[in-house]
XYZ file of C-alpha atoms in Angstrom:
226
model
C 219.607 46.509 56.173
C 216.368 46.499 58.412
C 217.616 49.906 59.661
C 217.729 51.220 56.050
C 214.400 49.821 55.219
C 212.668 51.517 58.140
C 214.098 54.920 57.019
C 212.986 54.310 53.445
C 209.400 53.726 54.998
C 209.518 56.660 57.308
C 210.641 58.801 54.238
C 207.671 57.402 52.275
C 205.246 58.387 54.934
C 206.517 61.725 55.233
C 206.083 62.398 51.546
C 202.497 61.053 51.664
C 201.634 63.397 54.457
C 203.355 66.599 52.712
C 201.499 65.650 49.320
C 198.064 65.577 51.648
C 198.973 68.783 53.341
C 199.598 70.284 49.926
C 196.159 69.184 48.532
C 194.598 70.597 51.793
C 196.333 73.831 51.272
C 195.396 73.732 47.546
C 191.805 73.141 48.269
C 191.465 75.859 50.881
C 193.110 78.382 48.540
C 190.515 77.385 45.808
C 187.660 77.876 48.187
C 189.146 81.042 49.385
C 189.482 82.373 46.145
C 185.825 81.328 44.852
C 184.475 83.025 48.072
C 186.422 86.181 47.075
C 185.143 86.116 43.394
C 181.461 85.562 44.641
C 181.686 88.266 47.037
C 179.907 91.195 45.639
C 180.891 93.577 48.366
C 178.457 95.812 50.445
C 174.823 96.678 48.660
C 173.355 100.119 49.275
C 170.961 100.319 51.900
C 167.788 102.147 51.092
C 164.079 101.280 50.944
C 164.087 102.427 47.253
C 166.852 100.134 46.308
C 166.077 96.438 45.586
C 169.348 94.511 46.725
C 168.421 91.575 44.882
C 167.873 93.167 41.162
C 169.953 96.280 41.687
C 166.867 98.254 40.780
C 166.575 102.029 42.024
C 162.593 102.176 42.230
C 160.988 105.531 41.426
C 157.445 105.531 41.810
C 154.517 103.150 43.192
C 152.591 102.344 40.225
C 151.350 98.805 39.732
C 152.810 98.440 36.337
C 156.601 98.210 35.768
C 159.091 99.447 33.590
C 162.794 98.419 34.105
C 165.450 100.167 32.395
C 169.146 98.925 32.280
C 171.577 101.841 31.649
C 175.122 102.493 31.255
C 176.410 106.092 31.576
C 179.045 105.937 28.980
C 176.439 104.686 26.617
C 175.236 107.580 24.214
C 172.134 105.299 22.865
C 171.117 105.374 26.735
C 171.249 109.082 26.420
C 169.151 109.370 23.341
C 166.763 107.039 25.098
C 166.298 109.278 28.043
C 165.860 112.400 25.735
C 163.375 110.562 23.447
C 161.360 108.514 26.234
C 162.482 110.499 29.533
C 159.486 112.888 29.583
C 156.778 110.260 28.863
C 158.394 107.712 31.471
C 158.660 110.194 34.203
C 155.147 111.386 33.355
C 153.827 107.643 33.880
C 155.672 107.801 37.252
C 154.148 111.011 38.405
C 150.624 110.046 37.645
C 150.933 106.469 39.496
C 150.684 104.392 36.416
C 154.097 102.886 36.652
C 157.070 101.996 39.013
C 160.259 102.812 37.353
C 163.109 100.323 37.955
C 166.512 101.896 37.190
C 169.347 99.489 36.935
C 172.798 101.285 36.537
C 175.173 98.705 34.904
C 178.820 98.760 33.578
C 179.267 97.012 30.382
C 181.536 100.021 28.647
C 184.165 100.201 30.921
C 186.733 99.456 28.087
C 185.650 102.661 26.374
C 187.089 104.987 29.256
C 191.000 104.644 28.736
C 191.240 102.534 31.968
C 189.302 104.742 34.505
C 186.296 102.416 34.526
C 183.754 105.403 34.132
C 180.808 103.091 33.423
C 181.350 101.447 37.091
C 182.218 104.750 38.806
C 179.148 106.451 37.510
C 176.942 103.571 38.358
C 178.445 103.405 41.760
C 177.844 106.956 42.181
C 174.112 106.646 41.158
C 173.902 104.105 43.928
C 175.583 106.388 46.360
C 173.120 109.363 45.524
C 170.149 106.882 45.598
C 171.155 105.765 49.084
C 172.010 109.137 50.319
C 169.326 111.213 48.803
C 166.767 108.805 46.789
C 164.459 111.799 45.842
C 167.613 113.374 43.971
C 168.438 109.807 42.079
C 166.461 110.911 38.820
C 167.801 114.231 38.731
C 171.420 112.905 39.013
C 170.699 110.645 36.278
C 169.585 113.126 33.987
C 172.296 115.526 34.875
C 174.806 112.759 34.144
C 173.393 112.366 30.778
C 173.352 116.130 30.199
C 177.089 115.890 30.901
C 177.924 112.635 29.229
C 181.460 112.057 28.355
C 182.298 110.645 24.795
C 183.020 107.231 24.294
C 186.790 106.606 24.419
C 187.381 109.545 26.708
C 188.471 109.223 30.510
C 184.952 110.122 31.459
C 183.991 112.437 34.370
C 186.500 112.415 37.404
C 185.156 111.585 40.732
C 185.253 115.100 41.862
C 182.779 116.080 39.002
C 180.431 113.153 40.011
C 180.431 114.366 43.424
C 179.926 117.953 42.352
C 177.018 116.913 40.093
C 175.539 114.831 42.883
C 175.730 118.033 45.185
C 174.069 120.105 42.438
C 171.071 117.989 42.663
C 170.835 117.817 46.335
C 172.708 114.793 47.237
C 175.402 115.712 49.849
C 178.062 113.786 51.860
C 178.635 111.050 48.932
C 182.389 112.004 48.713
C 183.765 108.810 50.479
C 181.051 106.561 48.711
C 182.161 107.935 45.389
C 185.672 107.848 45.890
C 186.170 104.554 47.477
C 183.897 102.876 44.881
C 182.038 101.593 47.656
C 179.440 99.672 45.443
C 181.483 98.836 42.442
C 181.474 95.077 43.264
C 177.565 95.381 43.679
C 177.619 97.105 40.280
C 179.340 94.245 38.593
C 177.247 91.694 40.289
C 174.086 93.509 38.938
C 175.601 93.869 35.478
C 175.960 89.977 35.379
C 172.274 89.800 36.140
C 171.278 91.986 33.083
C 168.775 90.004 31.021
C 169.850 89.504 27.289
C 167.871 90.369 24.193
C 165.895 87.250 23.661
C 166.603 87.595 19.783
C 170.225 87.882 19.913
C 171.289 86.400 23.185
C 173.335 89.552 23.838
C 173.278 92.103 26.560
C 173.002 95.754 25.772
C 172.179 98.984 26.639
C 169.598 100.396 26.882
C 167.851 97.213 27.853
C 163.898 98.010 28.460
C 161.394 95.745 30.154
C 157.704 96.529 30.142
C 156.013 94.499 32.876
C 158.678 92.107 32.737
C 158.600 91.564 28.883
C 161.690 92.622 26.757
C 160.589 95.809 24.780
C 162.190 96.281 21.064
C 162.219 100.248 20.918
C 160.824 101.696 17.710
C 162.042 105.227 18.676
C 158.479 106.190 19.461
C 157.326 106.502 23.065
C 153.572 106.799 21.980
C 153.791 103.486 20.431
C 156.203 101.629 22.581
C 154.484 102.935 25.929
C 150.936 102.516 24.692
C 150.322 99.335 26.571
C 150.746 101.232 29.770
C 148.096 103.809 29.142
C 145.681 101.610 27.254
């Protein structure tokens, strides 16, 4: 009987050890998973790219205009057409620093190709490789903007557009979606509209304050020139 008792005790100890090991393994898996989900991947490296905010900085003016854009967003295209000339004029005359934030909130409208993410990634590839070509690349993407619900431009087309504005050698960066994790991380930092609490595009901040667009650049940008 004593022998049997000892066997039962050993069995209980082994079971306890197994439970502890299982808990340790489970905890390790959770920590690893959290680390993986928190990993935004590499950040683009260029003097004109703010790795903390994701902003592609254009110009050196003391005042700031931050634009959060999605390349699948037709209203973003309308914003560029209506405001672009005025904004870039303020960059050129030294009034503002334009902070362009390429984000991805409309991937669901590209039939599974995640065009918003791919285009934003390509924008970072261009800004890193040829900073002076970033604005031209953005404008050309809008000029060739695919319709919502389409598959979007292919990687090959994105590379071709990059080359057309003077950004060579971005092929691997685009096809590997090198900065897709960074795009996702920066998208999560997009400030919501204080009136609705929702994130949308375009989101525009004038000197750090949310700007409700009227459709009239002369009115909306007046504080920058007064």
